[in-house]
Amino acid sequence: MQKNTTCTLPEKYNSDTFKQHGYKIIDILADYLSDATSGSIKEVLPNVTPDEMLNLWDEDISEEGGANFESLIIKAIDYSNHLHSPRYIGHQVAPALPYAVLADAVSAMLSNGAAIYEVGPVNTILETKIIRWMSKLIGYNNNSGGFLTSGGSLGNLTALLTARQAKTGLDIWTDGVDQKSSKLAVLTSEQNHYSIKKAIQIMGLGEHAAISVPTNENYQMTLETITDAYNQGVKDGKKIFAVVASACSTATGSYDALEEIAKFCKEKDIWLHVDGAHGAPALISDKYKSLLKGIEHADSAVWDAHKMMLMPHIITAVIFKDEKNSYKAFSQKASYLFEKDKNGDWANLAHRTMECTKGMMALKLYTSLMVYGSKFFGDYVTQMYDLTKKCAEIIKNSERFELAIEPQSNIICFRYLDQQESDLNLLQNKIRKEILESGHFYIVKATLRGKVYLRCTLINPLTTENTFIELLEEIKKTSKQICLTK
Ligand SMILES: Cc1ncc(COP(=O)(O)O)c(C=O)c1O
């Protein structure tokens, strides 16, 4: 163990020491990147239980410290999931672009927030530039605006809080939830991300306020399904103030029929929020932007850049068609922070966000966009959506594999039908468990209308058709072993 001999505070900020460790860490990360992207890291995730992991990390924080920094970093890398491996095809988490990783290190050093302009001048303005770029892609005009926040879940909550203030005629922000608000409800697809229901519950409206709208055979909410749910809700005495549409949904990557839903919302004077956490970046792809046709009529949208824009998390945009509405979700008086400053108050973002201190999230995306250009990101989305369609063809041409639906994005659900096993749900669960334990691939699962499917998100640009074929071979082999050892 290295022994700390000096411990005066100023020395901890010594730039030469920083440089020395910094070079070492960059070398470690560069080697890691090379190993992960080339696939030479064999195990995509560690086969270590939470209890084992608990024991792997020292709990004794001694007074003197003295541990070796680089060793701790190497250990953290070794026992983490390796998203840069082409065989990471699990959750919707992007392998971070190296440029963006470097920008995040700069953000960490500067640690400028964005509560008010004064605490993060560059950060605030870069957020605004990113929002303007996204707004244009959505098709909003100059009245639009928004900000960045810490994740799609928080973004959805923020948008729904705004919708409630804007559409119900009740000032729940001031008066609290009471008898008058007890009938408020939101129409939300049965396929929506769970953060929508969570948001409605956090808002104090109760579980019953989330009216689940059935979806069609492709797991999409349509005019037909939403009309029926609305009529039933009204009959039950509900006051429906918002619809949340998915673009796309989490489990199957399905895009709701935004154009017809938007028309419906306009007719009924309901707020339309589009959860584009995963699928909004399709707007950058010439080939796939039509999937979001109609989003320009939505009152608000959420767009994660840590999913389909290759950013390290976390970075989520909340965008409003009418920026004025964005002041309705949160509004606090804090004399120590906010001054009445008519000139430039738009730049004091904490009026409109849950966070006070917030990560300096804009720098990584702004610099990546400036360095690589938007076409790079559009091409990336196109490549991954195209690849997923090819993988669906491979499934359809493979004996004993069954596709859930034709993929609309880069999410694909399928299952293996082994004649030796009659309980196919159990089989998929066992296959996934075995594959995760082997560490060769990271895949997830989804239950759709009672059937368990294996689920992949093809999010890593280094994943190819061959990677997918390799996975199918592994599934077959695993299933055979499971059936033999029954
Ligand atoms: C459609 C959708 N919305 C929201 C979220 C939540 O986003 P976050 O994990 O950034 O909170 C997800 C996450 O997978 C998602 O798929």
Short mmCIF file of C-alpha atoms and ligand atoms in Angstrom, two decimals:
data_model
loop_
_atom_site.label_atom_id
_atom_site.label_comp_id
_atom_site.label_asym_id
_atom_site.label_seq_id
_atom_site.Cartn_x
_atom_site.Cartn_y
_atom_site.Cartn_z
CA MET A 1 0.00 0.00 0.00
CA GLN A 2 1.13 3.47 -0.91
CA LYS A 3 1.60 5.63 2.19
CA ASN A 4 0.47 9.24 2.15
CA THR A 5 3.22 11.32 3.66
CA THR A 6 1.97 14.81 2.90
CA CYS A 7 -1.64 15.75 3.21
CA THR A 8 -1.85 19.50 2.95
CA LEU A 9 -4.90 20.52 0.98
CA PRO A 10 -3.26 22.75 -1.64
CA GLU A 11 -1.04 19.88 -2.76
CA LYS A 12 -4.11 17.91 -3.74
CA TYR A 13 -4.63 20.53 -6.42
CA ASN A 14 -1.10 20.25 -7.76
CA SER A 15 -1.32 20.39 -11.55
CA ASP A 16 1.74 18.19 -12.13
CA THR A 17 0.26 15.39 -10.01
CA PHE A 18 -2.99 15.81 -11.89
CA LYS A 19 -1.19 15.51 -15.20
CA GLN A 20 0.72 12.44 -14.08
CA HIS A 21 -2.46 10.61 -12.97
CA GLY A 22 -4.43 11.97 -15.89
CA TYR A 23 -2.04 10.47 -18.45
CA LYS A 24 -2.19 7.13 -16.66
CA ILE A 25 -6.00 7.16 -16.60
CA ILE A 26 -6.16 8.06 -20.29
CA ASP A 27 -3.83 5.14 -21.05
CA ILE A 28 -6.02 2.81 -18.99
CA LEU A 29 -9.18 4.04 -20.71
CA ALA A 30 -7.63 3.85 -24.18
CA ASP A 31 -6.56 0.24 -23.60
CA TYR A 32 -10.01 -0.53 -22.25
CA LEU A 33 -11.67 1.04 -25.28
CA SER A 34 -9.49 -0.97 -27.61
CA ASP A 35 -10.17 -4.25 -25.77
CA ALA A 36 -13.89 -3.63 -25.48
CA THR A 37 -14.53 -2.50 -29.05
CA SER A 38 -12.45 -5.31 -30.54
CA GLY A 39 -14.47 -7.81 -28.53
CA SER A 40 -11.37 -9.16 -26.82
CA ILE A 41 -13.05 -8.62 -23.45
CA LYS A 42 -14.81 -11.96 -23.27
CA GLU A 43 -17.30 -11.19 -20.51
CA VAL A 44 -19.62 -8.30 -21.21
CA LEU A 45 -20.82 -8.23 -17.60
CA PRO A 46 -19.44 -9.65 -14.35
CA ASN A 47 -21.00 -12.81 -13.01
CA VAL A 48 -20.87 -11.53 -9.44
CA THR A 49 -23.81 -11.45 -7.03
CA PRO A 50 -24.59 -8.27 -5.07
CA ASP A 51 -23.34 -9.95 -1.88
CA GLU A 52 -20.08 -10.99 -3.53
CA MET A 53 -19.64 -7.48 -4.94
CA LEU A 54 -20.23 -6.05 -1.46
CA ASN A 55 -17.33 -8.12 -0.19
CA LEU A 56 -15.06 -7.16 -3.06
CA TRP A 57 -14.89 -3.54 -1.99
CA ASP A 58 -13.17 -2.39 1.18
CA GLU A 59 -15.48 -0.75 3.63
CA ASP A 60 -12.84 0.51 6.01
CA ILE A 61 -12.29 4.12 5.15
CA SER A 62 -9.14 4.72 7.16
CA GLU A 63 -8.08 8.11 8.42
CA GLU A 64 -4.90 8.02 6.38
CA GLY A 65 -6.27 6.71 3.08
CA GLY A 66 -3.28 5.68 1.00
CA ALA A 67 -4.92 3.38 -1.55
CA ASN A 68 -3.57 3.41 -5.05
CA PHE A 69 -5.86 5.49 -7.28
CA GLU A 70 -5.12 3.70 -10.56
CA SER A 71 -5.69 0.28 -8.98
CA LEU A 72 -9.12 1.34 -7.76
CA ILE A 73 -10.02 2.65 -11.22
CA ILE A 74 -8.86 -0.56 -12.90
CA LYS A 75 -10.90 -2.61 -10.45
CA ALA A 76 -14.01 -0.50 -11.13
CA ILE A 77 -13.55 -1.05 -14.86
CA ASP A 78 -12.97 -4.78 -14.48
CA TYR A 79 -16.16 -5.38 -12.49
CA SER A 80 -18.44 -3.11 -14.54
CA ASN A 81 -20.62 -3.84 -17.58
CA HIS A 82 -18.79 -3.26 -20.83
CA LEU A 83 -21.06 -1.22 -23.03
CA HIS A 84 -18.44 -0.73 -25.73
CA SER A 85 -18.39 -4.45 -26.46
CA PRO A 86 -20.33 -5.25 -29.65
CA ARG A 87 -21.96 -8.02 -27.62
CA TYR A 88 -23.63 -5.50 -25.29
CA ILE A 89 -27.13 -5.51 -26.80
CA GLY A 90 -29.20 -5.20 -23.66
CA HIS A 91 -30.70 -2.04 -22.21
CA GLN A 92 -31.02 1.29 -23.94
CA VAL A 93 -27.69 2.62 -22.75
CA ALA A 94 -25.25 4.00 -25.28
CA PRO A 95 -21.53 3.20 -25.47
CA ALA A 96 -20.17 6.65 -24.77
CA LEU A 97 -18.41 8.49 -27.59
CA PRO A 98 -14.80 9.03 -26.51
CA TYR A 99 -15.00 12.75 -27.36
CA ALA A 100 -18.01 13.06 -25.09
CA VAL A 101 -16.16 11.25 -22.30
CA LEU A 102 -13.37 13.82 -22.52
CA ALA A 103 -15.89 16.67 -22.55
CA ASP A 104 -17.49 15.18 -19.43
CA ALA A 105 -14.12 15.22 -17.69
CA VAL A 106 -13.88 18.92 -18.51
CA SER A 107 -17.44 19.43 -17.21
CA ALA A 108 -16.46 17.68 -14.00
CA MET A 109 -13.45 19.96 -13.58
CA LEU A 110 -15.45 23.14 -14.26
CA SER A 111 -18.48 21.89 -12.32
CA ASN A 112 -20.58 24.86 -13.38
CA GLY A 113 -24.25 24.26 -12.73
CA ALA A 114 -27.18 25.88 -14.46
CA ALA A 115 -29.56 26.95 -11.71
CA ILE A 116 -29.10 30.56 -12.69
CA TYR A 117 -27.07 32.06 -15.50
CA GLU A 118 -24.49 33.42 -13.09
CA VAL A 119 -23.47 29.94 -11.78
CA GLY A 120 -22.98 28.41 -15.23
CA PRO A 121 -22.88 30.99 -18.01
CA VAL A 122 -21.50 28.74 -20.77
CA ASN A 123 -23.51 25.76 -19.59
CA THR A 124 -26.78 27.71 -19.67
CA ILE A 125 -26.19 29.00 -23.17
CA LEU A 126 -25.08 25.62 -24.57
CA GLU A 127 -28.25 24.06 -23.15
CA THR A 128 -30.25 26.70 -24.96
CA LYS A 129 -28.39 26.07 -28.24
CA ILE A 130 -29.04 22.33 -28.00
CA ILE A 131 -32.74 22.90 -27.27
CA ARG A 132 -33.03 25.23 -30.27
CA TRP A 133 -31.42 22.63 -32.53
CA MET A 134 -33.78 19.92 -31.30
CA SER A 135 -36.82 22.23 -31.53
CA LYS A 136 -36.11 22.85 -35.21
CA LEU A 137 -35.87 19.12 -35.88
CA ILE A 138 -39.20 18.62 -34.12
CA GLY A 139 -40.72 21.30 -36.34
CA TYR A 140 -41.47 23.85 -33.61
CA ASN A 141 -41.25 27.58 -34.30
CA ASN A 142 -39.43 30.31 -32.37
CA ASN A 143 -41.97 30.27 -29.55
CA SER A 144 -40.56 26.95 -28.40
CA GLY A 145 -37.99 26.38 -25.69
CA GLY A 146 -36.85 24.17 -22.88
CA PHE A 147 -33.84 22.96 -20.93
CA LEU A 148 -31.83 19.89 -20.03
CA THR A 149 -32.65 17.74 -17.04
CA SER A 150 -31.43 14.61 -15.28
CA GLY A 151 -33.04 11.76 -17.20
CA GLY A 152 -36.14 10.84 -19.15
CA SER A 153 -38.08 9.95 -16.00
CA LEU A 154 -37.61 13.42 -14.55
CA GLY A 155 -38.30 14.93 -17.98
CA ASN A 156 -41.64 13.14 -18.20
CA LEU A 157 -42.60 14.29 -14.69
CA THR A 158 -41.68 17.87 -15.56
CA ALA A 159 -43.80 17.81 -18.71
CA LEU A 160 -46.80 16.32 -16.91
CA LEU A 161 -46.58 18.88 -14.08
CA THR A 162 -46.64 21.57 -16.74
CA ALA A 163 -49.60 19.97 -18.51
CA ARG A 164 -51.58 19.92 -15.28
CA GLN A 165 -50.94 23.60 -14.56
CA ALA A 166 -51.72 24.55 -18.16
CA LYS A 167 -54.85 22.51 -18.82
CA THR A 168 -56.84 21.89 -15.65
CA GLY A 169 -57.67 25.42 -14.56
CA LEU A 170 -56.48 24.35 -11.09
CA ASP A 171 -53.42 25.80 -9.41
CA ILE A 172 -52.35 22.63 -7.66
CA TRP A 173 -48.85 24.05 -7.34
CA THR A 174 -50.26 26.57 -4.86
CA ASP A 175 -53.36 24.88 -3.47
CA GLY A 176 -52.25 21.25 -3.33
CA VAL A 177 -54.22 18.19 -4.42
CA ASP A 178 -57.78 18.27 -3.13
CA GLN A 179 -61.33 17.22 -3.91
CA LYS A 180 -61.35 19.28 -7.12
CA SER A 181 -58.37 17.42 -8.51
CA SER A 182 -59.49 13.94 -7.52
CA LYS A 183 -60.93 13.19 -10.95
CA LEU A 184 -57.90 14.32 -12.97
CA ALA A 185 -56.51 11.68 -15.32
CA VAL A 186 -53.94 11.05 -18.04
CA LEU A 187 -54.31 8.72 -21.01
CA THR A 188 -51.18 6.68 -21.35
CA SER A 189 -50.37 3.71 -23.56
CA GLU A 190 -50.24 0.32 -21.88
CA GLN A 191 -46.74 0.17 -23.40
CA ASN A 192 -45.49 3.43 -21.91
CA HIS A 193 -42.32 3.52 -19.87
CA TYR A 194 -43.05 3.03 -16.18
CA SER A 195 -41.84 6.54 -15.43
CA ILE A 196 -45.16 7.89 -16.72
CA LYS A 197 -47.22 6.10 -14.10
CA LYS A 198 -44.61 6.97 -11.51
CA ALA A 199 -44.88 10.66 -12.45
CA ILE A 200 -48.68 10.57 -12.10
CA GLN A 201 -48.31 8.97 -8.69
CA ILE A 202 -45.66 11.47 -7.58
CA MET A 203 -48.12 14.19 -8.61
CA GLY A 204 -50.47 12.80 -5.98
CA LEU A 205 -53.15 11.83 -8.47
CA GLY A 206 -53.13 8.15 -7.57
CA GLU A 207 -52.70 5.03 -9.63
CA HIS A 208 -56.24 5.23 -11.03
CA ALA A 209 -55.37 8.55 -12.70
CA ALA A 210 -53.21 6.72 -15.23
CA ILE A 211 -55.74 5.38 -17.74
CA SER A 212 -54.07 2.60 -19.66
CA VAL A 213 -54.80 2.77 -23.38
CA PRO A 214 -54.67 -0.56 -25.20
CA THR A 215 -52.39 -0.85 -28.23
CA ASN A 216 -52.79 -2.48 -31.65
CA GLU A 217 -51.03 -5.65 -32.86
CA ASN A 218 -47.78 -3.67 -33.23
CA TYR A 219 -48.04 -2.29 -29.68
CA GLN A 220 -48.93 1.19 -30.94
CA MET A 221 -51.50 3.56 -29.52
CA THR A 222 -53.80 4.70 -32.33
CA LEU A 223 -56.76 7.01 -32.79
CA GLU A 224 -59.11 4.09 -32.38
CA THR A 225 -57.63 2.80 -29.12
CA ILE A 226 -57.31 6.27 -27.63
CA THR A 227 -60.86 7.30 -28.56
CA ASP A 228 -62.34 4.28 -26.81
CA ALA A 229 -60.25 4.87 -23.67
CA TYR A 230 -61.18 8.58 -23.66
CA ASN A 231 -64.89 7.89 -24.00
CA GLN A 232 -64.77 5.36 -21.19
CA GLY A 233 -62.80 7.78 -19.00
CA VAL A 234 -65.32 10.58 -19.57
CA LYS A 235 -68.17 8.17 -18.80
CA ASP A 236 -66.43 7.36 -15.51
CA GLY A 237 -66.35 11.05 -14.65
CA LYS A 238 -62.62 11.55 -15.26
CA LYS A 239 -61.18 14.92 -16.24
CA ILE A 240 -58.55 13.93 -18.78
CA PHE A 241 -55.98 16.68 -19.16
CA ALA A 242 -53.11 14.95 -20.97
CA VAL A 243 -52.14 12.16 -23.32
CA VAL A 244 -48.66 10.65 -23.25
CA ALA A 245 -47.58 9.06 -26.50
CA SER A 246 -44.43 6.98 -26.97
CA ALA A 247 -41.89 7.61 -29.69
CA CYS A 248 -40.88 4.94 -29.27
CA SER A 249 -42.03 2.55 -26.53
CA THR A 250 -39.51 0.82 -24.32
CA ALA A 251 -40.38 -2.86 -24.64
CA THR A 252 -40.89 -3.19 -28.40
CA GLY A 253 -39.63 0.14 -29.75
CA SER A 254 -43.01 0.97 -31.30
CA TYR A 255 -43.93 4.49 -32.43
CA ASP A 256 -47.46 5.62 -31.58
CA ALA A 257 -49.56 7.20 -34.34
CA LEU A 258 -48.59 10.75 -33.40
CA GLU A 259 -50.33 12.63 -36.18
CA GLU A 260 -53.80 11.25 -35.51
CA ILE A 261 -53.31 11.39 -31.74
CA ALA A 262 -52.28 15.06 -32.01
CA LYS A 263 -55.43 15.86 -33.99
CA PHE A 264 -57.51 14.11 -31.35
CA CYS A 265 -55.82 16.06 -28.52
CA LYS A 266 -56.41 19.35 -30.30
CA GLU A 267 -60.10 18.58 -30.74
CA LYS A 268 -60.49 17.69 -27.07
CA ASP A 269 -58.18 20.47 -25.82
CA ILE A 270 -55.86 17.97 -24.12
CA TRP A 271 -52.12 18.39 -23.65
CA LEU A 272 -50.07 16.02 -25.80
CA HIS A 273 -46.72 14.95 -24.40
CA VAL A 274 -44.43 12.78 -26.53
CA ASP A 275 -42.00 10.56 -24.66
CA GLY A 276 -39.19 10.48 -27.19
CA ALA A 277 -36.56 9.49 -24.63
CA HIS A 278 -35.40 6.65 -26.82
CA GLY A 279 -36.74 7.39 -30.29
CA ALA A 280 -36.70 11.16 -30.82
CA PRO A 281 -33.20 11.07 -32.39
CA ALA A 282 -34.82 9.37 -35.41
CA LEU A 283 -35.68 12.97 -36.33
CA ILE A 284 -32.03 13.40 -37.33
CA SER A 285 -32.25 10.50 -39.80
CA ASP A 286 -33.66 11.38 -43.23
CA LYS A 287 -34.72 7.79 -43.64
CA TYR A 288 -36.58 7.40 -40.34
CA LYS A 289 -37.80 10.87 -39.35
CA SER A 290 -41.26 10.11 -40.74
CA LEU A 291 -41.79 7.76 -37.77
CA LEU A 292 -42.33 10.91 -35.71
CA LYS A 293 -44.70 12.66 -38.12
CA GLY A 294 -47.06 14.74 -36.03
CA ILE A 295 -44.64 15.44 -33.15
CA GLU A 296 -44.61 19.08 -34.28
CA HIS A 297 -48.17 19.38 -32.89
CA ALA A 298 -47.24 18.02 -29.44
CA ASP A 299 -47.21 20.47 -26.52
CA SER A 300 -44.06 18.92 -25.07
CA ALA A 301 -41.47 16.27 -25.80
CA VAL A 302 -38.66 14.52 -24.00
CA TRP A 303 -35.46 13.50 -25.80
CA ASP A 304 -32.60 11.56 -24.15
CA ALA A 305 -29.15 11.97 -25.60
CA HIS A 306 -27.72 9.18 -23.43
CA LYS A 307 -29.63 6.60 -25.43
CA MET A 308 -29.59 7.11 -29.21
CA MET A 309 -27.04 9.94 -29.33
CA LEU A 310 -24.12 8.04 -27.83
CA MET A 311 -23.67 10.35 -24.85
CA PRO A 312 -22.49 9.16 -21.44
CA HIS A 313 -25.44 9.65 -19.13
CA ILE A 314 -27.14 11.67 -18.14
CA ILE A 315 -28.58 14.24 -20.54
CA THR A 316 -32.26 14.72 -21.29
CA ALA A 317 -33.98 17.55 -23.12
CA VAL A 318 -37.49 18.72 -22.18
CA ILE A 319 -38.87 20.83 -25.01
CA PHE A 320 -42.11 22.83 -25.09
CA LYS A 321 -43.94 24.04 -28.19
CA ASP A 322 -44.72 27.22 -26.27
CA GLU A 323 -41.82 28.11 -24.03
CA LYS A 324 -44.07 30.20 -21.78
CA ASN A 325 -45.61 26.98 -20.51
CA SER A 326 -42.25 25.78 -19.23
CA TYR A 327 -42.54 28.26 -16.34
CA LYS A 328 -45.69 26.53 -15.10
CA ALA A 329 -44.18 23.30 -13.74
CA PHE A 330 -42.02 24.67 -10.97
CA SER A 331 -41.96 28.17 -9.65
CA GLN A 332 -40.19 29.03 -6.47
CA LYS A 333 -39.23 32.14 -4.63
CA ALA A 334 -35.69 32.00 -3.30
CA SER A 335 -34.36 35.44 -2.62
CA TYR A 336 -30.80 34.16 -2.16
CA LEU A 337 -30.85 32.78 -5.70
CA PHE A 338 -33.41 34.48 -7.89
CA GLU A 339 -33.44 38.20 -8.31
CA LYS A 340 -36.20 40.00 -10.14
CA ASP A 341 -34.31 40.43 -13.35
CA LYS A 342 -36.61 40.92 -16.29
CA ASN A 343 -33.62 41.17 -18.57
CA GLY A 344 -32.37 37.65 -19.12
CA ASP A 345 -34.59 35.79 -16.65
CA TRP A 346 -35.05 33.12 -19.31
CA ALA A 347 -31.46 32.14 -18.57
CA ASN A 348 -32.21 31.31 -14.92
CA LEU A 349 -33.23 27.75 -15.66
CA ALA A 350 -33.96 26.58 -12.11
CA HIS A 351 -37.31 28.42 -12.32
CA ARG A 352 -38.27 25.59 -14.63
CA THR A 353 -36.41 22.49 -13.41
CA MET A 354 -36.60 20.11 -10.50
CA GLU A 355 -32.88 20.47 -9.92
CA CYS A 356 -31.08 23.36 -8.31
CA THR A 357 -27.52 22.17 -8.84
CA LYS A 358 -27.45 20.26 -12.09
CA GLY A 359 -24.73 18.46 -13.99
CA MET A 360 -22.91 20.40 -16.70
CA MET A 361 -24.49 18.14 -19.29
CA ALA A 362 -24.55 20.32 -22.37
CA LEU A 363 -20.84 20.46 -23.14
CA LYS A 364 -20.46 16.83 -24.25
CA LEU A 365 -23.36 16.97 -26.72
CA TYR A 366 -22.66 20.45 -28.02
CA THR A 367 -18.99 19.67 -28.70
CA SER A 368 -19.83 16.28 -30.26
CA LEU A 369 -22.37 17.91 -32.57
CA MET A 370 -19.92 20.63 -33.54
CA VAL A 371 -17.03 18.22 -34.11
CA TYR A 372 -18.88 15.40 -35.90
CA GLY A 373 -21.85 17.28 -37.37
CA SER A 374 -25.48 16.25 -37.20
CA LYS A 375 -25.18 13.89 -40.20
CA PHE A 376 -22.99 11.58 -38.14
CA PHE A 377 -25.80 11.16 -35.60
CA GLY A 378 -28.44 10.75 -38.30
CA ASP A 379 -26.33 8.10 -40.01
CA TYR A 380 -25.87 6.32 -36.69
CA VAL A 381 -29.64 6.09 -36.12
CA THR A 382 -30.18 4.94 -39.71
CA GLN A 383 -27.47 2.30 -39.36
CA MET A 384 -28.88 0.86 -36.14
CA TYR A 385 -32.51 0.88 -37.32
CA ASP A 386 -31.46 -0.75 -40.64
CA LEU A 387 -29.39 -3.36 -38.80
CA THR A 388 -32.35 -4.25 -36.58
CA LYS A 389 -34.51 -4.85 -39.65
CA LYS A 390 -31.80 -7.16 -41.03
CA CYS A 391 -31.73 -9.04 -37.72
CA ALA A 392 -35.51 -9.46 -37.95
CA GLU A 393 -35.01 -11.07 -41.37
CA ILE A 394 -32.41 -13.40 -39.87
CA ILE A 395 -34.91 -14.40 -37.16
CA LYS A 396 -37.62 -15.03 -39.73
CA ASN A 397 -35.27 -17.25 -41.73
CA SER A 398 -34.08 -19.20 -38.69
CA GLU A 399 -35.80 -22.35 -37.69
CA ARG A 400 -37.47 -22.29 -34.28
CA PHE A 401 -37.10 -18.56 -33.69
CA GLU A 402 -40.19 -16.40 -33.47
CA LEU A 403 -40.30 -12.63 -33.89
CA ALA A 404 -42.71 -10.65 -31.65
CA ILE A 405 -43.30 -7.89 -34.22
CA GLU A 406 -41.49 -6.28 -37.14
CA PRO A 407 -39.11 -3.85 -35.42
CA GLN A 408 -39.77 -0.16 -36.02
CA SER A 409 -36.61 1.02 -34.32
CA ASN A 410 -33.45 -0.62 -32.96
CA ILE A 411 -35.30 -2.75 -30.40
CA ILE A 412 -36.10 -6.33 -31.32
CA CYS A 413 -38.06 -8.97 -29.36
CA PHE A 414 -38.01 -12.67 -30.27
CA ARG A 415 -38.08 -16.09 -28.67
CA TYR A 416 -36.73 -19.57 -29.13
CA LEU A 417 -39.12 -22.47 -29.59
CA ASP A 418 -37.47 -25.66 -28.42
CA GLN A 419 -39.55 -28.79 -28.98
CA GLN A 420 -38.06 -30.29 -25.81
CA GLU A 421 -39.56 -27.61 -23.62
CA SER A 422 -43.30 -26.97 -23.47
CA ASP A 423 -43.09 -24.02 -21.06
CA LEU A 424 -41.65 -21.49 -23.48
CA ASN A 425 -41.78 -18.59 -21.02
CA LEU A 426 -39.67 -20.58 -18.57
CA LEU A 427 -37.29 -21.49 -21.37
CA GLN A 428 -36.66 -17.84 -22.40
CA ASN A 429 -36.08 -16.93 -18.74
CA LYS A 430 -33.59 -19.77 -18.35
CA ILE A 431 -31.81 -18.94 -21.62
CA ARG A 432 -31.34 -15.33 -20.60
CA LYS A 433 -30.11 -16.31 -17.14
CA GLU A 434 -27.55 -18.75 -18.58
CA ILE A 435 -26.35 -16.29 -21.19
CA LEU A 436 -25.91 -13.57 -18.60
CA GLU A 437 -24.02 -15.95 -16.34
CA SER A 438 -21.70 -16.91 -19.18
CA GLY A 439 -21.11 -13.19 -19.72
CA HIS A 440 -20.86 -13.63 -23.49
CA PHE A 441 -23.77 -11.34 -24.30
CA TYR A 442 -25.89 -8.86 -22.42
CA ILE A 443 -29.50 -9.31 -23.51
CA VAL A 444 -32.72 -8.51 -21.65
CA LYS A 445 -36.32 -9.74 -21.82
CA ALA A 446 -39.85 -8.40 -22.07
CA THR A 447 -43.24 -9.95 -21.37
CA LEU A 448 -45.71 -9.13 -24.12
CA ARG A 449 -49.33 -10.21 -23.76
CA GLY A 450 -48.31 -13.01 -21.44
CA LYS A 451 -45.40 -14.30 -23.55
CA VAL A 452 -41.80 -13.87 -22.46
CA TYR A 453 -39.47 -12.68 -25.24
CA LEU A 454 -35.75 -12.14 -25.39
CA ARG A 455 -35.15 -8.47 -26.10
CA CYS A 456 -32.16 -6.74 -27.67
CA THR A 457 -31.40 -3.08 -28.22
CA LEU A 458 -28.89 -2.72 -31.04
CA ILE A 459 -27.33 0.48 -29.78
CA ASN A 460 -23.62 -0.12 -30.23
CA PRO A 461 -22.43 0.92 -33.72
CA LEU A 462 -19.84 -1.86 -33.56
CA THR A 463 -22.51 -4.56 -33.36
CA THR A 464 -23.02 -6.29 -36.71
CA GLU A 465 -25.26 -8.91 -38.30
CA ASN A 466 -22.56 -11.46 -37.45
CA THR A 467 -22.74 -10.54 -33.77
CA PHE A 468 -26.46 -11.25 -33.90
CA ILE A 469 -25.96 -14.56 -35.71
CA GLU A 470 -23.43 -15.51 -33.01
CA LEU A 471 -26.05 -14.70 -30.38
CA LEU A 472 -28.63 -16.94 -32.05
CA GLU A 473 -26.09 -19.80 -32.11
CA GLU A 474 -25.43 -19.23 -28.41
CA ILE A 475 -29.17 -19.30 -27.69
CA LYS A 476 -29.57 -22.61 -29.53
CA LYS A 477 -26.62 -24.13 -27.70
CA THR A 478 -27.84 -22.86 -24.34
CA SER A 479 -31.35 -24.18 -24.93
CA LYS A 480 -29.97 -27.60 -25.81
CA GLN A 481 -27.97 -27.72 -22.57
CA ILE A 482 -30.99 -26.58 -20.53
CA CYS A 483 -33.15 -29.30 -22.05
CA LEU A 484 -30.44 -31.97 -21.54
CA THR A 485 -30.02 -31.17 -17.87
CA LYS A 486 -33.77 -31.09 -17.14
C1 LIG B 1 -39.47 5.47 -23.61
C2 LIG B 1 -38.69 5.77 -22.37
N1 LIG B 1 -39.03 6.82 -21.62
C3 LIG B 1 -38.36 7.14 -20.48
C4 LIG B 1 -37.31 6.38 -20.07
C5 LIG B 1 -36.59 6.74 -18.79
O1 LIG B 1 -35.44 7.41 -19.11
P1 LIG B 1 -34.25 7.58 -18.02
O2 LIG B 1 -33.69 6.21 -17.83
O3 LIG B 1 -33.32 8.54 -18.69
O4 LIG B 1 -34.86 8.13 -16.78
C6 LIG B 1 -36.92 5.25 -20.82
C7 LIG B 1 -35.79 4.40 -20.37
O5 LIG B 1 -35.51 3.37 -20.87
C8 LIG B 1 -37.62 4.95 -22.00
O6 LIG B 1 -37.31 3.90 -22.75
#
